């Protein structure tokens, strides 16, 4: 895989046309094998770094992909484009009426992809076992703090117990490894981080701390308020002994650290430094929005409309070609650190994580 220096321009290079077969590759030599599928833009929380307190104008139901359309596109991705991992996201994917059905459809494909869900955990306690039975392999649960008041301030909802119940149910159902995704609050996050790690070690979860990215609906993100990886690691080292994980990182977004105690490894913690140490050079992701748009990058300003092709009667060859062309034009990097960076119009809830 070709590593891309961060100084490269973020516009795509017009180098020929996309290959008609083989891996889902871009002009920089990166191969996309991880598909993120947003099932809905709706959410039952109102996290301050994602959407306003009053919520957003949701996509009309007719604009969303149907179960049949979803399963067809996932089949094209897996059987024609070489996708080996499918992650269902939102919004909040547990709000989708299709979740168990689309998980089962993905699990029935040959070759079978690894299947994951990223969720806020609300409602997971009641559905974890059914999702496991449908074919789900594991979950990532968003949890930014263990303090009830801070949780309410960040999410604008008092639903922390439901998230904790969802985590426990996921573990009991065998959706392992259960990962916890934390976006730390700029004011309280350095206090929250050690408590989250201690909680995850005690319960057998894996913590991933994510630098806050410019994907809020109000476009209020400010670089100066972001808690960066080095600050986060310093806060953790105040209470834990951390050593670099010797396993190759590959295309994983998180840099992993082993937590040591008297020579024993208690577990790992990951830091996803999307802002301060971008990892675009090894990105292996392609994204499908709930309304059927392919995005080559989380911060892309362009989308390719597969829904229109589907509803216009396109065959699988045409869908494959359009998807390949979209990824062929993937930019070198997200450009967050470029002077001319422009935040995408869609917020995270409408893109899918």
mmCIF file of C-alpha atoms in Angstrom:
data_model
loop_
_atom_site.group_PDB
_atom_site.id
_atom_site.type_symbol
_atom_site.label_atom_id
_atom_site.label_comp_id
_atom_site.label_asym_id
_atom_site.label_seq_id
_atom_site.Cartn_x
_atom_site.Cartn_y
_atom_site.Cartn_z
ATOM 1 C CA UNK A 1 0.000 0.000 0.000
ATOM 2 C CA UNK A 2 1.321 3.434 -0.917
ATOM 3 C CA UNK A 3 1.754 5.838 1.990
ATOM 4 C CA UNK A 4 0.752 9.391 1.145
ATOM 5 C CA UNK A 5 2.685 12.343 2.592
ATOM 6 C CA UNK A 6 0.328 14.737 4.331
ATOM 7 C CA UNK A 7 1.678 17.617 2.253
ATOM 8 C CA UNK A 8 0.158 16.288 -0.956
ATOM 9 C CA UNK A 9 -2.667 18.340 -2.466
ATOM 10 C CA UNK A 10 -6.115 17.116 -1.485
ATOM 11 C CA UNK A 11 -7.515 17.273 -5.007
ATOM 12 C CA UNK A 12 -7.664 14.017 -6.918
ATOM 13 C CA UNK A 13 -5.177 13.373 -9.697
ATOM 14 C CA UNK A 14 -6.857 12.856 -13.099
ATOM 15 C CA UNK A 15 -4.874 9.749 -13.930
ATOM 16 C CA UNK A 16 -6.633 7.642 -16.561
ATOM 17 C CA UNK A 17 -9.852 5.860 -15.727
ATOM 18 C CA UNK A 18 -10.823 3.451 -12.985
ATOM 19 C CA UNK A 19 -9.995 -0.242 -13.486
ATOM 20 C CA UNK A 20 -12.966 -2.330 -14.573
ATOM 21 C CA UNK A 21 -12.173 -5.200 -12.198
ATOM 22 C CA UNK A 22 -10.005 -6.146 -9.259
ATOM 23 C CA UNK A 23 -9.713 -4.244 -5.964
ATOM 24 C CA UNK A 24 -11.576 -0.990 -5.337
ATOM 25 C CA UNK A 25 -8.537 1.208 -5.834
ATOM 26 C CA UNK A 26 -7.833 4.944 -6.114
ATOM 27 C CA UNK A 27 -5.152 6.814 -8.023
ATOM 28 C CA UNK A 28 -2.848 6.819 -4.988
ATOM 29 C CA UNK A 29 -2.836 3.026 -4.735
ATOM 30 C CA UNK A 30 -5.097 2.722 -1.700
ATOM 31 C CA UNK A 31 -7.525 -0.187 -1.732
ATOM 32 C CA UNK A 32 -10.961 0.265 -0.145
ATOM 33 C CA UNK A 33 -12.047 -2.911 1.651
ATOM 34 C CA UNK A 34 -14.129 -1.396 4.478
ATOM 35 C CA UNK A 35 -17.657 -0.215 3.652
ATOM 36 C CA UNK A 36 -19.497 2.152 5.995
ATOM 37 C CA UNK A 37 -23.258 2.055 5.379
ATOM 38 C CA UNK A 38 -25.482 4.719 6.938
ATOM 39 C CA UNK A 39 -28.987 3.365 7.477
ATOM 40 C CA UNK A 40 -30.630 6.600 8.641
ATOM 41 C CA UNK A 41 -29.751 10.197 9.433
ATOM 42 C CA UNK A 42 -32.100 10.192 12.439
ATOM 43 C CA UNK A 43 -30.810 10.042 15.999
ATOM 44 C CA UNK A 44 -32.320 9.984 19.477
ATOM 45 C CA UNK A 45 -29.514 12.035 21.013
ATOM 46 C CA UNK A 46 -28.505 15.624 20.267
ATOM 47 C CA UNK A 47 -24.747 15.586 20.860
ATOM 48 C CA UNK A 48 -23.311 19.074 20.901
ATOM 49 C CA UNK A 49 -20.525 18.223 18.434
ATOM 50 C CA UNK A 50 -22.970 16.756 15.924
ATOM 51 C CA UNK A 51 -26.323 18.555 15.771
ATOM 52 C CA UNK A 52 -28.291 21.426 17.328
ATOM 53 C CA UNK A 53 -30.591 20.933 20.307
ATOM 54 C CA UNK A 54 -33.691 21.144 18.124
ATOM 55 C CA UNK A 55 -32.396 18.459 15.777
ATOM 56 C CA UNK A 56 -32.234 18.637 11.999
ATOM 57 C CA UNK A 57 -34.546 18.305 9.031
ATOM 58 C CA UNK A 58 -34.444 14.556 8.458
ATOM 59 C CA UNK A 59 -34.254 13.041 5.003
ATOM 60 C CA UNK A 60 -37.716 12.230 3.599
ATOM 61 C CA UNK A 61 -38.525 8.544 3.838
ATOM 62 C CA UNK A 62 -38.808 8.230 0.065
ATOM 63 C CA UNK A 63 -35.197 9.397 -0.289
ATOM 64 C CA UNK A 64 -33.827 6.595 1.880
ATOM 65 C CA UNK A 65 -32.663 3.354 0.338
ATOM 66 C CA UNK A 66 -35.117 0.511 0.732
ATOM 67 C CA UNK A 67 -34.056 -2.809 2.218
ATOM 68 C CA UNK A 68 -33.896 -4.299 -1.267
ATOM 69 C CA UNK A 69 -31.755 -1.431 -2.538
ATOM 70 C CA UNK A 70 -29.445 -1.640 0.461
ATOM 71 C CA UNK A 71 -28.909 -5.360 0.134
ATOM 72 C CA UNK A 72 -28.283 -5.098 -3.591
ATOM 73 C CA UNK A 73 -25.609 -2.429 -3.182
ATOM 74 C CA UNK A 74 -23.928 -4.353 -0.365
ATOM 75 C CA UNK A 75 -23.916 -7.453 -2.556
ATOM 76 C CA UNK A 76 -22.261 -5.497 -5.385
ATOM 77 C CA UNK A 77 -19.683 -4.135 -2.941
ATOM 78 C CA UNK A 78 -18.794 -7.524 -1.489
ATOM 79 C CA UNK A 79 -18.976 -9.790 -4.529
ATOM 80 C CA UNK A 80 -17.682 -7.374 -7.197
ATOM 81 C CA UNK A 81 -15.580 -4.743 -5.407
ATOM 82 C CA UNK A 82 -13.747 -6.841 -2.836
ATOM 83 C CA UNK A 83 -15.276 -5.338 0.312
ATOM 84 C CA UNK A 84 -14.366 -7.526 3.306
ATOM 85 C CA UNK A 85 -15.899 -5.504 6.139
ATOM 86 C CA UNK A 86 -19.314 -3.822 6.422
ATOM 87 C CA UNK A 87 -20.141 -1.423 9.255
ATOM 88 C CA UNK A 88 -23.669 -0.094 9.715
ATOM 89 C CA UNK A 89 -23.911 3.450 11.055
ATOM 90 C CA UNK A 90 -26.332 6.367 11.205
ATOM 91 C CA UNK A 91 -27.486 8.727 12.550
ATOM 92 C CA UNK A 92 -28.429 5.967 14.929
ATOM 93 C CA UNK A 93 -28.680 2.598 13.136
ATOM 94 C CA UNK A 94 -30.887 1.082 15.857
ATOM 95 C CA UNK A 95 -33.605 3.479 14.638
ATOM 96 C CA UNK A 96 -33.635 1.761 11.254
ATOM 97 C CA UNK A 97 -36.422 -0.801 10.818
ATOM 98 C CA UNK A 98 -34.118 -2.741 8.482
ATOM 99 C CA UNK A 99 -31.178 -3.355 10.813
ATOM 100 C CA UNK A 100 -31.589 -7.051 11.640
ATOM 101 C CA UNK A 101 -32.685 -7.834 8.079
ATOM 102 C CA UNK A 102 -29.790 -6.049 6.408
ATOM 103 C CA UNK A 103 -27.297 -7.634 8.829
ATOM 104 C CA UNK A 104 -28.694 -11.067 7.942
ATOM 105 C CA UNK A 105 -28.489 -10.292 4.216
ATOM 106 C CA UNK A 106 -24.856 -9.222 4.538
ATOM 107 C CA UNK A 107 -24.040 -12.304 6.601
ATOM 108 C CA UNK A 108 -25.474 -14.547 3.875
ATOM 109 C CA UNK A 109 -23.082 -13.249 1.214
ATOM 110 C CA UNK A 110 -20.169 -15.268 -0.142
ATOM 111 C CA UNK A 111 -17.498 -14.420 0.700
ATOM 112 C CA UNK A 112 -18.963 -13.396 4.044
ATOM 113 C CA UNK A 113 -17.815 -9.951 5.225
ATOM 114 C CA UNK A 114 -17.099 -9.048 8.831
ATOM 115 C CA UNK A 115 -20.134 -7.122 10.081
ATOM 116 C CA UNK A 116 -20.163 -4.391 12.737
ATOM 117 C CA UNK A 117 -22.503 -1.672 13.999
ATOM 118 C CA UNK A 118 -21.626 1.728 15.451
ATOM 119 C CA UNK A 119 -24.390 2.822 17.822
ATOM 120 C CA UNK A 120 -25.093 5.131 20.737
ATOM 121 C CA UNK A 121 -26.275 2.042 22.626
ATOM 122 C CA UNK A 122 -29.816 3.206 23.356
ATOM 123 C CA UNK A 123 -32.057 0.224 22.725
ATOM 124 C CA UNK A 124 -29.135 -2.156 22.271
ATOM 125 C CA UNK A 125 -29.928 -4.061 25.472
ATOM 126 C CA UNK A 126 -33.171 -5.360 23.936
ATOM 127 C CA UNK A 127 -31.693 -6.196 20.531
ATOM 128 C CA UNK A 128 -28.136 -7.384 21.073
ATOM 129 C CA UNK A 129 -29.052 -11.077 21.109
ATOM 130 C CA UNK A 130 -31.209 -10.783 17.975
ATOM 131 C CA UNK A 131 -28.466 -8.909 16.156
ATOM 132 C CA UNK A 132 -25.957 -11.584 17.090
ATOM 133 C CA UNK A 133 -28.338 -14.240 15.783
ATOM 134 C CA UNK A 134 -28.751 -12.295 12.533
ATOM 135 C CA UNK A 135 -25.002 -12.422 11.968
ATOM 136 C CA UNK A 136 -23.572 -9.306 13.596
ATOM 137 C CA UNK A 137 -19.968 -9.806 14.723
ATOM 138 C CA UNK A 138 -19.349 -6.834 16.984
ATOM 139 C CA UNK A 139 -20.362 -3.330 18.050
ATOM 140 C CA UNK A 140 -18.824 0.056 18.727
ATOM 141 C CA UNK A 141 -20.804 2.022 21.310
ATOM 142 C CA UNK A 142 -20.416 5.785 21.633
ATOM 143 C CA UNK A 143 -19.831 6.922 25.219
ATOM 144 C CA UNK A 144 -18.050 10.197 25.954
ATOM 145 C CA UNK A 145 -18.274 10.288 29.746
ATOM 146 C CA UNK A 146 -19.431 8.216 32.709
ATOM 147 C CA UNK A 147 -20.640 11.240 34.652
ATOM 148 C CA UNK A 148 -24.465 11.487 34.359
ATOM 149 C CA UNK A 149 -24.519 15.285 34.367
ATOM 150 C CA UNK A 150 -21.753 15.572 31.797
ATOM 151 C CA UNK A 151 -23.466 12.937 29.667
ATOM 152 C CA UNK A 152 -26.674 14.986 29.764
ATOM 153 C CA UNK A 153 -24.790 18.162 28.873
ATOM 154 C CA UNK A 154 -23.054 16.539 25.878
ATOM 155 C CA UNK A 155 -26.007 14.548 24.507
ATOM 156 C CA UNK A 156 -28.830 16.791 25.784
ATOM 157 C CA UNK A 157 -30.511 13.639 27.069
ATOM 158 C CA UNK A 158 -30.378 11.756 30.405
ATOM 159 C CA UNK A 159 -29.982 8.257 29.038
ATOM 160 C CA UNK A 160 -26.632 7.089 30.367
ATOM 161 C CA UNK A 161 -28.052 3.974 32.126
ATOM 162 C CA UNK A 162 -29.474 2.729 28.815
ATOM 163 C CA UNK A 163 -26.070 3.036 27.155
ATOM 164 C CA UNK A 164 -24.389 1.116 29.976
ATOM 165 C CA UNK A 165 -27.068 -1.584 29.755
ATOM 166 C CA UNK A 166 -26.496 -1.806 26.016
ATOM 167 C CA UNK A 167 -22.769 -2.329 26.495
ATOM 168 C CA UNK A 168 -23.360 -5.115 29.003
ATOM 169 C CA UNK A 169 -25.910 -6.804 26.729
ATOM 170 C CA UNK A 170 -23.537 -6.660 23.767
ATOM 171 C CA UNK A 171 -20.839 -8.380 25.783
ATOM 172 C CA UNK A 172 -23.275 -11.011 27.049
ATOM 173 C CA UNK A 173 -24.429 -11.686 23.475
ATOM 174 C CA UNK A 174 -20.856 -12.303 22.320
ATOM 175 C CA UNK A 175 -20.546 -9.203 20.139
ATOM 176 C CA UNK A 176 -16.847 -9.044 20.874
ATOM 177 C CA UNK A 177 -14.652 -7.186 21.058
ATOM 178 C CA UNK A 178 -17.046 -4.554 22.394
ATOM 179 C CA UNK A 179 -15.482 -1.175 21.659
ATOM 180 C CA UNK A 180 -16.298 2.160 23.272
ATOM 181 C CA UNK A 181 -15.924 5.265 21.102
ATOM 182 C CA UNK A 182 -15.341 8.484 23.038
ATOM 183 C CA UNK A 183 -15.243 12.048 21.709
ATOM 184 C CA UNK A 184 -14.016 14.032 24.685
ATOM 185 C CA UNK A 185 -15.604 17.296 25.713
ATOM 186 C CA UNK A 186 -13.036 20.128 25.416
ATOM 187 C CA UNK A 187 -13.711 21.280 28.999
ATOM 188 C CA UNK A 188 -14.112 18.032 30.930
ATOM 189 C CA UNK A 189 -12.651 15.376 28.661
ATOM 190 C CA UNK A 190 -9.201 15.141 30.211
ATOM 191 C CA UNK A 191 -10.906 14.178 33.475
ATOM 192 C CA UNK A 192 -13.246 11.765 31.710
ATOM 193 C CA UNK A 193 -10.544 9.886 29.805
ATOM 194 C CA UNK A 194 -8.916 8.016 32.749
ATOM 195 C CA UNK A 195 -12.331 7.100 34.176
ATOM 196 C CA UNK A 196 -13.446 5.724 30.801
ATOM 197 C CA UNK A 197 -10.295 3.659 30.457
ATOM 198 C CA UNK A 198 -10.635 2.256 33.975
ATOM 199 C CA UNK A 199 -14.275 1.369 33.271
ATOM 200 C CA UNK A 200 -13.397 -0.372 29.991
ATOM 201 C CA UNK A 201 -10.562 -2.360 31.553
ATOM 202 C CA UNK A 202 -12.841 -3.500 34.378
ATOM 203 C CA UNK A 203 -15.576 -4.668 31.982
ATOM 204 C CA UNK A 204 -13.456 -6.081 29.184
ATOM 205 C CA UNK A 205 -14.297 -3.373 26.640
ATOM 206 C CA UNK A 206 -11.817 -1.662 24.325
ATOM 207 C CA UNK A 207 -11.661 2.143 24.518
ATOM 208 C CA UNK A 208 -11.078 4.283 21.437
ATOM 209 C CA UNK A 209 -10.762 8.042 21.964
ATOM 210 C CA UNK A 210 -11.437 10.131 18.858
ATOM 211 C CA UNK A 211 -10.287 13.696 18.258
ATOM 212 C CA UNK A 212 -13.284 15.891 17.576
ATOM 213 C CA UNK A 213 -13.623 16.560 13.846
ATOM 214 C CA UNK A 214 -15.329 19.403 11.921
ATOM 215 C CA UNK A 215 -18.560 17.556 11.190
ATOM 216 C CA UNK A 216 -21.054 19.482 13.319
ATOM 217 C CA UNK A 217 -24.239 20.747 11.696
ATOM 218 C CA UNK A 218 -23.671 24.315 12.876
ATOM 219 C CA UNK A 219 -20.072 24.487 11.624
ATOM 220 C CA UNK A 220 -18.919 25.809 14.998
ATOM 221 C CA UNK A 221 -15.878 23.518 15.225
ATOM 222 C CA UNK A 222 -12.677 25.291 16.231
ATOM 223 C CA UNK A 223 -9.243 23.713 15.983
ATOM 224 C CA UNK A 224 -8.083 25.398 19.175
ATOM 225 C CA UNK A 225 -10.740 23.648 21.250
ATOM 226 C CA UNK A 226 -9.870 20.135 20.066
ATOM 227 C CA UNK A 227 -8.277 17.874 22.659
ATOM 228 C CA UNK A 228 -5.402 16.392 20.696
ATOM 229 C CA UNK A 229 -3.805 12.986 20.977
ATOM 230 C CA UNK A 230 -0.814 14.097 23.016
ATOM 231 C CA UNK A 231 -3.036 15.811 25.585
ATOM 232 C CA UNK A 232 -5.212 12.721 25.830
ATOM 233 C CA UNK A 233 -2.242 10.397 26.243
ATOM 234 C CA UNK A 234 -0.739 12.685 28.891
ATOM 235 C CA UNK A 235 -3.979 12.537 30.876
ATOM 236 C CA UNK A 236 -4.039 8.743 30.649
ATOM 237 C CA UNK A 237 -0.373 8.413 31.604
ATOM 238 C CA UNK A 238 -1.135 10.287 34.792
ATOM 239 C CA UNK A 239 -2.890 7.133 36.031
ATOM 240 C CA UNK A 240 -1.747 4.300 33.738
ATOM 241 C CA UNK A 241 1.454 2.909 32.263
ATOM 242 C CA UNK A 242 1.110 2.943 28.479
ATOM 243 C CA UNK A 243 3.413 1.292 25.953
ATOM 244 C CA UNK A 244 3.017 1.168 22.176
ATOM 245 C CA UNK A 245 1.180 -1.919 20.969
ATOM 246 C CA UNK A 246 3.683 -3.986 18.956
ATOM 247 C CA UNK A 247 1.064 -5.280 16.523
ATOM 248 C CA UNK A 248 1.162 -3.685 13.043
ATOM 249 C CA UNK A 249 -1.374 -0.888 12.754
ATOM 250 C CA UNK A 250 -2.187 -1.476 9.095
ATOM 251 C CA UNK A 251 -5.172 0.581 7.977
ATOM 252 C CA UNK A 252 -6.686 0.862 11.457
ATOM 253 C CA UNK A 253 -7.564 4.463 12.352
ATOM 254 C CA UNK A 254 -6.526 4.043 15.999
ATOM 255 C CA UNK A 255 -2.962 4.038 17.262
ATOM 256 C CA UNK A 256 -3.027 1.421 20.004
ATOM 257 C CA UNK A 257 -1.336 1.473 23.390
ATOM 258 C CA UNK A 258 -1.032 -1.409 25.808
ATOM 259 C CA UNK A 259 -1.986 -0.720 29.422
ATOM 260 C CA UNK A 260 0.599 -2.333 31.724
ATOM 261 C CA UNK A 261 0.545 -3.111 35.433
ATOM 262 C CA UNK A 262 3.476 -4.886 37.090
ATOM 263 C CA UNK A 263 4.453 -6.495 33.812
ATOM 264 C CA UNK A 264 0.942 -7.652 32.941
ATOM 265 C CA UNK A 265 -0.999 -6.254 29.987
ATOM 266 C CA UNK A 266 -4.440 -5.235 31.256
ATOM 267 C CA UNK A 267 -5.785 -4.306 27.841
ATOM 268 C CA UNK A 268 -5.378 -1.723 25.113
ATOM 269 C CA UNK A 269 -6.538 1.814 24.442
ATOM 270 C CA UNK A 270 -6.619 3.487 21.050
ATOM 271 C CA UNK A 271 -6.392 7.139 20.062
ATOM 272 C CA UNK A 272 -7.761 8.210 16.694
ATOM 273 C CA UNK A 273 -5.877 11.400 15.847
ATOM 274 C CA UNK A 274 -7.870 12.436 12.784
ATOM 275 C CA UNK A 275 -6.856 16.079 13.197
ATOM 276 C CA UNK A 276 -3.378 16.157 14.710
ATOM 277 C CA UNK A 277 -1.903 13.080 12.996
ATOM 278 C CA UNK A 278 -4.081 12.268 9.997
ATOM 279 C CA UNK A 279 -3.835 8.717 8.634
ATOM 280 C CA UNK A 280 -5.259 9.360 5.157
ATOM 281 C CA UNK A 281 -2.359 7.534 3.531
ATOM 282 C CA UNK A 282 -3.634 4.170 4.739
ATOM 283 C CA UNK A 283 -7.384 4.822 4.534
ATOM 284 C CA UNK A 284 -9.287 1.778 3.274
ATOM 285 C CA UNK A 285 -12.857 3.065 3.613
ATOM 286 C CA UNK A 286 -15.698 3.790 1.214
ATOM 287 C CA UNK A 287 -18.994 5.234 2.403
ATOM 288 C CA UNK A 288 -22.632 4.862 1.403
ATOM 289 C CA UNK A 289 -25.125 7.377 2.787
ATOM 290 C CA UNK A 290 -28.667 6.522 3.783
ATOM 291 C CA UNK A 291 -29.938 8.159 0.584
ATOM 292 C CA UNK A 292 -27.633 6.130 -1.636
ATOM 293 C CA UNK A 293 -24.685 8.431 -2.235
ATOM 294 C CA UNK A 294 -21.133 7.081 -2.426
ATOM 295 C CA UNK A 295 -18.555 9.235 -0.660
ATOM 296 C CA UNK A 296 -14.876 8.480 -1.107
ATOM 297 C CA UNK A 297 -13.949 10.411 2.050
ATOM 298 C CA UNK A 298 -15.734 11.490 5.200
ATOM 299 C CA UNK A 299 -14.943 15.096 4.218
ATOM 300 C CA UNK A 300 -15.645 14.767 0.509
ATOM 301 C CA UNK A 301 -17.333 17.612 -1.327
ATOM 302 C CA UNK A 302 -18.510 15.257 -4.085
ATOM 303 C CA UNK A 303 -20.975 12.361 -4.048
ATOM 304 C CA UNK A 304 -21.954 9.734 -6.606
ATOM 305 C CA UNK A 305 -25.674 9.001 -6.768
ATOM 306 C CA UNK A 306 -26.229 5.240 -6.819
ATOM 307 C CA UNK A 307 -29.867 5.602 -5.780
ATOM 308 C CA UNK A 308 -30.692 7.352 -9.049
ATOM 309 C CA UNK A 309 -28.973 4.553 -10.958
ATOM 310 C CA UNK A 310 -30.866 1.907 -8.990
ATOM 311 C CA UNK A 311 -34.229 3.541 -9.523
ATOM 312 C CA UNK A 312 -33.429 4.215 -13.162
ATOM 313 C CA UNK A 313 -33.028 0.514 -13.877
ATOM 314 C CA UNK A 314 -29.222 0.297 -13.959
ATOM 315 C CA UNK A 315 -27.717 -3.175 -13.941
ATOM 316 C CA UNK A 316 -24.976 -4.335 -11.582
ATOM 317 C CA UNK A 317 -22.275 -3.554 -14.154
ATOM 318 C CA UNK A 318 -23.332 0.103 -14.170
ATOM 319 C CA UNK A 319 -23.473 0.266 -10.368
ATOM 320 C CA UNK A 320 -20.015 -1.268 -10.113
ATOM 321 C CA UNK A 321 -18.555 1.109 -12.693
ATOM 322 C CA UNK A 322 -20.011 4.181 -10.958
ATOM 323 C CA UNK A 323 -18.703 3.057 -7.571
ATOM 324 C CA UNK A 324 -15.253 2.374 -9.007
ATOM 325 C CA UNK A 325 -15.153 5.803 -10.662
ATOM 326 C CA UNK A 326 -16.134 7.499 -7.380
ATOM 327 C CA UNK A 327 -13.313 5.822 -5.479
ATOM 328 C CA UNK A 328 -10.807 6.314 -8.293
ATOM 329 C CA UNK A 329 -11.256 10.075 -7.768
ATOM 330 C CA UNK A 330 -10.624 9.898 -3.997
ATOM 331 C CA UNK A 331 -8.471 12.837 -2.836
ATOM 332 C CA UNK A 332 -5.098 12.327 -1.196
ATOM 333 C CA UNK A 333 -6.359 13.463 2.194
ATOM 334 C CA UNK A 334 -9.218 15.112 4.040
ATOM 335 C CA UNK A 335 -7.488 18.489 4.076
ATOM 336 C CA UNK A 336 -8.478 19.492 7.619
ATOM 337 C CA UNK A 337 -5.047 21.044 8.096
ATOM 338 C CA UNK A 338 -5.015 22.845 4.733
ATOM 339 C CA UNK A 339 -5.539 26.640 4.735
ATOM 340 C CA UNK A 340 -8.379 26.324 2.243
ATOM 341 C CA UNK A 341 -10.254 23.533 4.012
ATOM 342 C CA UNK A 342 -14.024 23.736 3.658
ATOM 343 C CA UNK A 343 -16.226 21.680 5.965
ATOM 344 C CA UNK A 344 -18.681 19.420 4.101
ATOM 345 C CA UNK A 345 -22.282 20.564 4.012
ATOM 346 C CA UNK A 346 -23.547 17.309 5.491
ATOM 347 C CA UNK A 347 -22.988 16.810 9.221
ATOM 348 C CA UNK A 348 -21.782 13.494 10.612
ATOM 349 C CA UNK A 349 -25.325 12.293 11.264
ATOM 350 C CA UNK A 350 -26.150 12.578 7.559
ATOM 351 C CA UNK A 351 -22.911 10.997 6.336
ATOM 352 C CA UNK A 352 -22.377 8.005 8.597
ATOM 353 C CA UNK A 353 -19.244 7.430 10.656
#
